Short mmCIF file of C-alpha atoms and ligand atoms in Angstrom, two decimals:
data_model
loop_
_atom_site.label_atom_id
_atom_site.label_comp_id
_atom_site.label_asym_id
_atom_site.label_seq_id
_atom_site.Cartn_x
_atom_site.Cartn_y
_atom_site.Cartn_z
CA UNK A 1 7.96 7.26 -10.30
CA UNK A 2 10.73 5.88 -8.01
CA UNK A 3 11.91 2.97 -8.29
CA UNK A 4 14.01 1.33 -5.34
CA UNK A 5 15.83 -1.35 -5.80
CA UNK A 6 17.12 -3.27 -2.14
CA UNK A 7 19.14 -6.02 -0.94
CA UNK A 8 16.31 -8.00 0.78
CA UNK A 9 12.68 -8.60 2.00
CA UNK A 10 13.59 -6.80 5.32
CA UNK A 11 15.41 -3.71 4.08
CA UNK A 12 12.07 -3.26 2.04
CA UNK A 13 9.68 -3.71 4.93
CA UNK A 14 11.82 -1.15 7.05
CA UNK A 15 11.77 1.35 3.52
CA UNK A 16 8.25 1.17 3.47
CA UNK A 17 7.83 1.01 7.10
CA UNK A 18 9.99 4.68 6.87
CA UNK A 19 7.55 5.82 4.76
CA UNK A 20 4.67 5.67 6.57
CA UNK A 21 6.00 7.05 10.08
CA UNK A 22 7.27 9.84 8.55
CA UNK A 23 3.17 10.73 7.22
CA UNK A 24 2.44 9.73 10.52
CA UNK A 25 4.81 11.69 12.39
CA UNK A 26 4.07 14.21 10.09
CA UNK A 27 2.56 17.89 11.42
CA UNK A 28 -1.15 17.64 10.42
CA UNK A 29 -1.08 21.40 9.35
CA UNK A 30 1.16 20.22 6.36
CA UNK A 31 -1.09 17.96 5.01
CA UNK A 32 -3.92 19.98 3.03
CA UNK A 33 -6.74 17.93 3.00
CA UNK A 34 -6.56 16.26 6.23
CA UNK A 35 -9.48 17.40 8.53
CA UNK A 36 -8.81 18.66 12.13
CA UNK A 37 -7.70 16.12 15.29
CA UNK A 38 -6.70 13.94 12.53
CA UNK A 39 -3.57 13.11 11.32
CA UNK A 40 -2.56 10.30 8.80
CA UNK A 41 -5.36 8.89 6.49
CA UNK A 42 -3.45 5.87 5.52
CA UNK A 43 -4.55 3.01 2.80
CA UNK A 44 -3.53 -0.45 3.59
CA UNK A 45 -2.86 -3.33 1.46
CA UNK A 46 -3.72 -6.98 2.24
CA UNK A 47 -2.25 -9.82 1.05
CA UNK A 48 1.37 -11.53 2.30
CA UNK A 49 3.68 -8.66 0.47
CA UNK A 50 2.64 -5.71 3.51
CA UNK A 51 3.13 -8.00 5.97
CA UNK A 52 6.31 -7.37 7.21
CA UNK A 53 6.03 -3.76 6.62
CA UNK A 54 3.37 -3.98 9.26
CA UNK A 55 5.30 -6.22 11.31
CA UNK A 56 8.38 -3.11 11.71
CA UNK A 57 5.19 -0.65 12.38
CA UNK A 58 4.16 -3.02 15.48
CA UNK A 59 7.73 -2.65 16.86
CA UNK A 60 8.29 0.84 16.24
CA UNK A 61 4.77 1.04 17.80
CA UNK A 62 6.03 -1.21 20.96
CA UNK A 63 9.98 0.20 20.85
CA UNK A 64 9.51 3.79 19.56
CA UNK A 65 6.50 5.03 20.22
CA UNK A 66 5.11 5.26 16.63
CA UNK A 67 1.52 6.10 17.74
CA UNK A 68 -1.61 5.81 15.20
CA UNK A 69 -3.87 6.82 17.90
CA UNK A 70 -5.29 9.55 15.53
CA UNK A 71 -4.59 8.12 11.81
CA UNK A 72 -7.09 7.13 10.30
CA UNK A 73 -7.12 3.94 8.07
CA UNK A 74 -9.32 2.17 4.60
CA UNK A 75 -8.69 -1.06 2.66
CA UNK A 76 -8.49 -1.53 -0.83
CA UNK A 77 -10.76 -4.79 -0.95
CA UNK A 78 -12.70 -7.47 0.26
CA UNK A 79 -14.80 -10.20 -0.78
CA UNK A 80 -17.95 -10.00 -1.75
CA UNK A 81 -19.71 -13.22 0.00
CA UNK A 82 -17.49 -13.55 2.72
CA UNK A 83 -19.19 -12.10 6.23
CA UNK A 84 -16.67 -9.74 8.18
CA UNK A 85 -15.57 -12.13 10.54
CA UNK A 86 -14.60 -14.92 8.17
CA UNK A 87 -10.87 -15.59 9.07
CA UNK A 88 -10.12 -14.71 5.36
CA UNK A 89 -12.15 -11.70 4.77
CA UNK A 90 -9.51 -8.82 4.55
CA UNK A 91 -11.55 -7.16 7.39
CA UNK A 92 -9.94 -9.89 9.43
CA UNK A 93 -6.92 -10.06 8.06
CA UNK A 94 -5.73 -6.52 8.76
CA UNK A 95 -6.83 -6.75 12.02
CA UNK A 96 -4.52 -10.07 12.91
CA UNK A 97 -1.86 -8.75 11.25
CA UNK A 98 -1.93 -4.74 11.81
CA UNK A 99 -5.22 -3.29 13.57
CA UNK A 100 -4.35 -5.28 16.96
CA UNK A 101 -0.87 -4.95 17.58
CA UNK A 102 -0.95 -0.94 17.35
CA UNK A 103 -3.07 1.47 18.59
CA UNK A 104 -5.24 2.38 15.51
CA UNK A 105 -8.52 2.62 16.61
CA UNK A 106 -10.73 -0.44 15.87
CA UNK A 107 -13.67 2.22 14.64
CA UNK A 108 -11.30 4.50 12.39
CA UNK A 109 -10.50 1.15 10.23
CA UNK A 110 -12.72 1.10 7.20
CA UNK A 111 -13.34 -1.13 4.42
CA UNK A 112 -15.81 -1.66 1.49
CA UNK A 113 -18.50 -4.11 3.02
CA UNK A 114 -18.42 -7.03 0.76
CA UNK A 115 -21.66 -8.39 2.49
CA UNK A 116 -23.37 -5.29 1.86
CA UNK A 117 -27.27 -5.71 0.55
CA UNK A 118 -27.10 -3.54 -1.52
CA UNK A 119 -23.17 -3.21 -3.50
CA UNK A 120 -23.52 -0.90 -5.72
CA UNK A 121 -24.34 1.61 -3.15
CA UNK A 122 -21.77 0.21 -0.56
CA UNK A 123 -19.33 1.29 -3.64
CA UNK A 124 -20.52 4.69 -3.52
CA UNK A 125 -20.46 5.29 -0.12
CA UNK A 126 -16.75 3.79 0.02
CA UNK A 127 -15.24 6.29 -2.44
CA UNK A 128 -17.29 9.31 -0.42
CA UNK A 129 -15.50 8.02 2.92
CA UNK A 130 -12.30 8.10 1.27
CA UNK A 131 -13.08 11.75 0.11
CA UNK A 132 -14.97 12.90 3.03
CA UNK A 133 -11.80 11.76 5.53
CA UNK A 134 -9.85 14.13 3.45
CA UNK A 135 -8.28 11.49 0.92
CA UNK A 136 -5.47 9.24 1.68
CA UNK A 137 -2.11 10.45 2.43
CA UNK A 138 -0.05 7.26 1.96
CA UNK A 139 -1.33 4.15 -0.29
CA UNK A 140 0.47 0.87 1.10
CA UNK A 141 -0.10 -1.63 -3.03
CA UNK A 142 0.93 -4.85 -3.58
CA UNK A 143 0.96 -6.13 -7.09
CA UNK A 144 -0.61 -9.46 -8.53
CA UNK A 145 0.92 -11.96 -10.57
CA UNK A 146 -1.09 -10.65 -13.35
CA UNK A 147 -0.40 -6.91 -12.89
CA UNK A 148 -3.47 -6.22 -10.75
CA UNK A 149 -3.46 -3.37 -7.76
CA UNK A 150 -6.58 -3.83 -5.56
CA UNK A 151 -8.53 -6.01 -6.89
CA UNK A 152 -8.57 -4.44 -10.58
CA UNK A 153 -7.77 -7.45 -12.89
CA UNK A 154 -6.53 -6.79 -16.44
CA UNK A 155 -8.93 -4.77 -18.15
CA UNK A 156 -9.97 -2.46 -15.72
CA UNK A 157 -10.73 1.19 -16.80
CA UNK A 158 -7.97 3.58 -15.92
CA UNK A 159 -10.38 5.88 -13.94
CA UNK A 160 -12.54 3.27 -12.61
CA UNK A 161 -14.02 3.89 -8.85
CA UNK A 162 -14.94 1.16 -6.17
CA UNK A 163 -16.79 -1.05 -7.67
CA UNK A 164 -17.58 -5.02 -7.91
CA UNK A 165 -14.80 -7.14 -9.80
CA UNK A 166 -14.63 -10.39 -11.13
CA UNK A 167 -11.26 -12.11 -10.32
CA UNK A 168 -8.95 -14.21 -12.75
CA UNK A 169 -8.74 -17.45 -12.39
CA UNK A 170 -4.83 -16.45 -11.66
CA UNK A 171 -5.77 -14.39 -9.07
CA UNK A 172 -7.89 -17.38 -7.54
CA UNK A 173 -5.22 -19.64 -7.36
CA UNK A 174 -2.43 -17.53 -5.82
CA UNK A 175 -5.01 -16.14 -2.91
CA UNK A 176 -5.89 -20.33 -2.51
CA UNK A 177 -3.61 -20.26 -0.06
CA UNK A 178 -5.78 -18.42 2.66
CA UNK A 179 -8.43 -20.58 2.10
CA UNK A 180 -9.37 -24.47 3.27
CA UNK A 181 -10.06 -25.15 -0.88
CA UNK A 182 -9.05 -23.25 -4.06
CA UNK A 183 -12.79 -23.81 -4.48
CA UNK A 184 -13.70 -22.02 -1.58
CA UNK A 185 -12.15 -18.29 -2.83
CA UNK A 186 -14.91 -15.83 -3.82
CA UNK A 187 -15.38 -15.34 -7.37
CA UNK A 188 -16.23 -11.29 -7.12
CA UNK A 189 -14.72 -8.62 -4.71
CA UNK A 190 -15.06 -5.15 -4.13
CA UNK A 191 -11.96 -3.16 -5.25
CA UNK A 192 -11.10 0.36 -4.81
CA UNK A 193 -10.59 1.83 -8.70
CA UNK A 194 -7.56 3.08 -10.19
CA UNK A 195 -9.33 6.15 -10.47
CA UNK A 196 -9.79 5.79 -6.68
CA UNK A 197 -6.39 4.45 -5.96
CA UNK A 198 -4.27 7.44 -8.51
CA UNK A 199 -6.45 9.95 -5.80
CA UNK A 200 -4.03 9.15 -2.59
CA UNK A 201 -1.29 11.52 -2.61
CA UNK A 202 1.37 8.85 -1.93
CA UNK A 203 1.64 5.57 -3.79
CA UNK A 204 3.91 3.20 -2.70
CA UNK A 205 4.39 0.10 -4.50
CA UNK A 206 6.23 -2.90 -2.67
CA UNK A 207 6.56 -6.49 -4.27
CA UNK A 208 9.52 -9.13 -3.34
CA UNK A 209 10.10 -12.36 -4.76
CA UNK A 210 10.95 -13.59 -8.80
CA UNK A 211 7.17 -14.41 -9.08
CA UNK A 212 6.61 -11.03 -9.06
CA UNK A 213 9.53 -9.98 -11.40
CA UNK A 214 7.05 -9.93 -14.89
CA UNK A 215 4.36 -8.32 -13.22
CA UNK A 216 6.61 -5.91 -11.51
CA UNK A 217 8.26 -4.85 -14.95
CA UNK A 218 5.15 -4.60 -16.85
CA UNK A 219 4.11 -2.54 -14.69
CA UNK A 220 7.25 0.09 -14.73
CA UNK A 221 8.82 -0.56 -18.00
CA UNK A 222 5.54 -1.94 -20.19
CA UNK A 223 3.53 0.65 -21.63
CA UNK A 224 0.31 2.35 -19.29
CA UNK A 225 -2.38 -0.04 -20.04
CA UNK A 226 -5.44 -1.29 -18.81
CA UNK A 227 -3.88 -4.93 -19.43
CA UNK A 228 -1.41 -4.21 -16.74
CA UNK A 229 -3.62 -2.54 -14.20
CA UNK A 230 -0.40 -1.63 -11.98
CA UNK A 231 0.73 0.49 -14.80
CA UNK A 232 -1.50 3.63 -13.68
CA UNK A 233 1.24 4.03 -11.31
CA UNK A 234 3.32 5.91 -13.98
CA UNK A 235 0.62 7.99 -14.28
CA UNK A 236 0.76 9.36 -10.41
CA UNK A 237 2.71 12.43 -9.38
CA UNK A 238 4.52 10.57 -6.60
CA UNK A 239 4.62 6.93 -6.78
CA UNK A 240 7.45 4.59 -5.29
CA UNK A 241 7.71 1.28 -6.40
CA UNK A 242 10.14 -0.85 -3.37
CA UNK A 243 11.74 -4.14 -4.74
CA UNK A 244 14.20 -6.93 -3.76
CA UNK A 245 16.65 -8.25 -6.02
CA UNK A 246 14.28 -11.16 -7.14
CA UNK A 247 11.24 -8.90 -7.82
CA UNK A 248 13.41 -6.16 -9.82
CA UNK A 249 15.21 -9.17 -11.60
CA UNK A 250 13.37 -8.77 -15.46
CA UNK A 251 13.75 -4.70 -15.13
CA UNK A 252 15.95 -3.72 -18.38
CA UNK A 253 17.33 -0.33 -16.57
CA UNK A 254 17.66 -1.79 -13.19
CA UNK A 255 21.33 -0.19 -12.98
CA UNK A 256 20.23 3.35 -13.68
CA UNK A 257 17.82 2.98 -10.66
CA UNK A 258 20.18 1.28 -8.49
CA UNK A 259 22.56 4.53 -9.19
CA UNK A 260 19.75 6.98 -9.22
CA UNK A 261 18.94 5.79 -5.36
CA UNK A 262 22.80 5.42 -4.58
CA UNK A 263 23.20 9.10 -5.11
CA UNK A 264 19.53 10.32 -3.74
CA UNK A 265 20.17 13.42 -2.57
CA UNK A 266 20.54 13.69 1.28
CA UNK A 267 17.78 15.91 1.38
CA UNK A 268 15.49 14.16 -0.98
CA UNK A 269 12.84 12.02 0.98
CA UNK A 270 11.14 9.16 -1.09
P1 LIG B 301 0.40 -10.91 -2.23
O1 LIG B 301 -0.79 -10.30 -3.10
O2 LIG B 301 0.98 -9.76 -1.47
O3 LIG B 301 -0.28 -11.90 -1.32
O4 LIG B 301 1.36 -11.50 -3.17
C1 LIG B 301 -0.59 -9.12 -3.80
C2 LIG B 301 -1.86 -8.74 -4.52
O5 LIG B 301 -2.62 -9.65 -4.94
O6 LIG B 301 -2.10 -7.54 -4.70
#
């Protein structure tokens, strides 16, 4: 586990934005896994925290030509209740704020159908899309105020696979925001597991802001716990957790990470 400590929201979203053009610059014939004529299998977060990361994609897109015309792409979650083309269904949201400004393809975008009639088996068949698109090479997490990744709230087994979760109350109230009511948010979701998630061969972590700074320290510095879901990341062979200042702010070694990253070997990617 990495963890990156930067001066800002931006130099974060440009970090993680790094990241993910290198996978998708990357030489398909390195990645193992990765089926023919495809090249990055990548695993987007919702919420605000990817945002901006997404934002520096568009422009590299626009400026650079960072192409995604053959990556592949699946969600983490969505809400069960919600139909597709709700404005808040995350279906929607990465579409307004990643799908359309780049050339993904609109069909190569997947996401666990939370209006499915039958859940249990949309579950199933989400995990065997994941596997069957050769895994996911780079896993784009937020982190809840309450230590969740996905949707797994506190509690949730550390090999768990898609499946239907009830959110916290917590949970409710931060996502209120995206709704017309705090009434109106969905009680249940479908979530990727952390079995699921601790299966992409890249994790990387990004959370700014103090809100986030308890969460963000339970997760890296508390013990690995279903409590704090977010703490399977210590359990993955190549995880990188990207903070600002105010989201690293309760870490107790966040000196020996600052000078870990200040003398990162040249060579040494993240
Ligand atoms: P946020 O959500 O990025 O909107 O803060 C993070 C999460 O709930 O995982």
């Amino acid at each position: 586990m990495e963890i990156v400590i930067l001066d800002g929201v931006d130099a974060v979203d440009r970090t993680a934005a790094d990241i993910v053009e290198r996978v998708v610059r990357a030489d398909p014939a390195a990645n193992p896994g990765r089926s023919a004529g495809s090249t990055a299998v990548l695993g987007l977060a919702t919420g605000s925290t990817p945002v901006g990361t997404y934002r520096e994609l568009a422009r590299r897109h626009r400026e650079d030509g960072l192409s995604f015309a053959r990556c592949r792409a699946f969600l983490l979650d969505e809400y069960i209740g919600l139909s597709k083309t709700a404005e808040q269904s995350y279906f929607s949201f990465i579409r307004q704020n990643f799908v359309d400004h780049v050339d993904l393809d609109d069909a190569a975008v997947f996401s666990p159908d939370g209006d499915a009639d039958d859940i249990a088996a949309e579950a199933q068949r989400y995990d065997a899309a994941i596997a069957a698109a050769g895994g996911i090479d780079v896993q784009i997490l937020g982190i809840g105020t309450d230590g969740h990744i996905g949707f797994n709230e506190p509690g949730s087994s550390l090999r768990s696979r898609t499946r239907v979760k009830t959110l916290t109350e917590q949970t409710r109230v931060d996502n209120a925001r995206f709704f017309d009511s705090p009434e109106d948010v969905p009680h249940h979701v479908l979530t990727q597991g952390l079995g699921t998630i601790d299966e992409a061969r890249h994790l990387v972590l990004i959370a700014t802001g103090e809100s986030k700074a308890d969460a963000v320290a339970a997760a890296v510095e508390g013990p690995l716990t279903a409590f704090c879901p977010a703490s399977t990341i210590q359990w993955h062979p190549h995880a990188t957790v990207l903070l600002d200042e105010a989201a690293a702010s309760s870490l107790a070694l966040a000196e020996y990470y600052r000078y870990a990253y200040a003398n990162k070997p040249r060579w040494q990617h993240l």
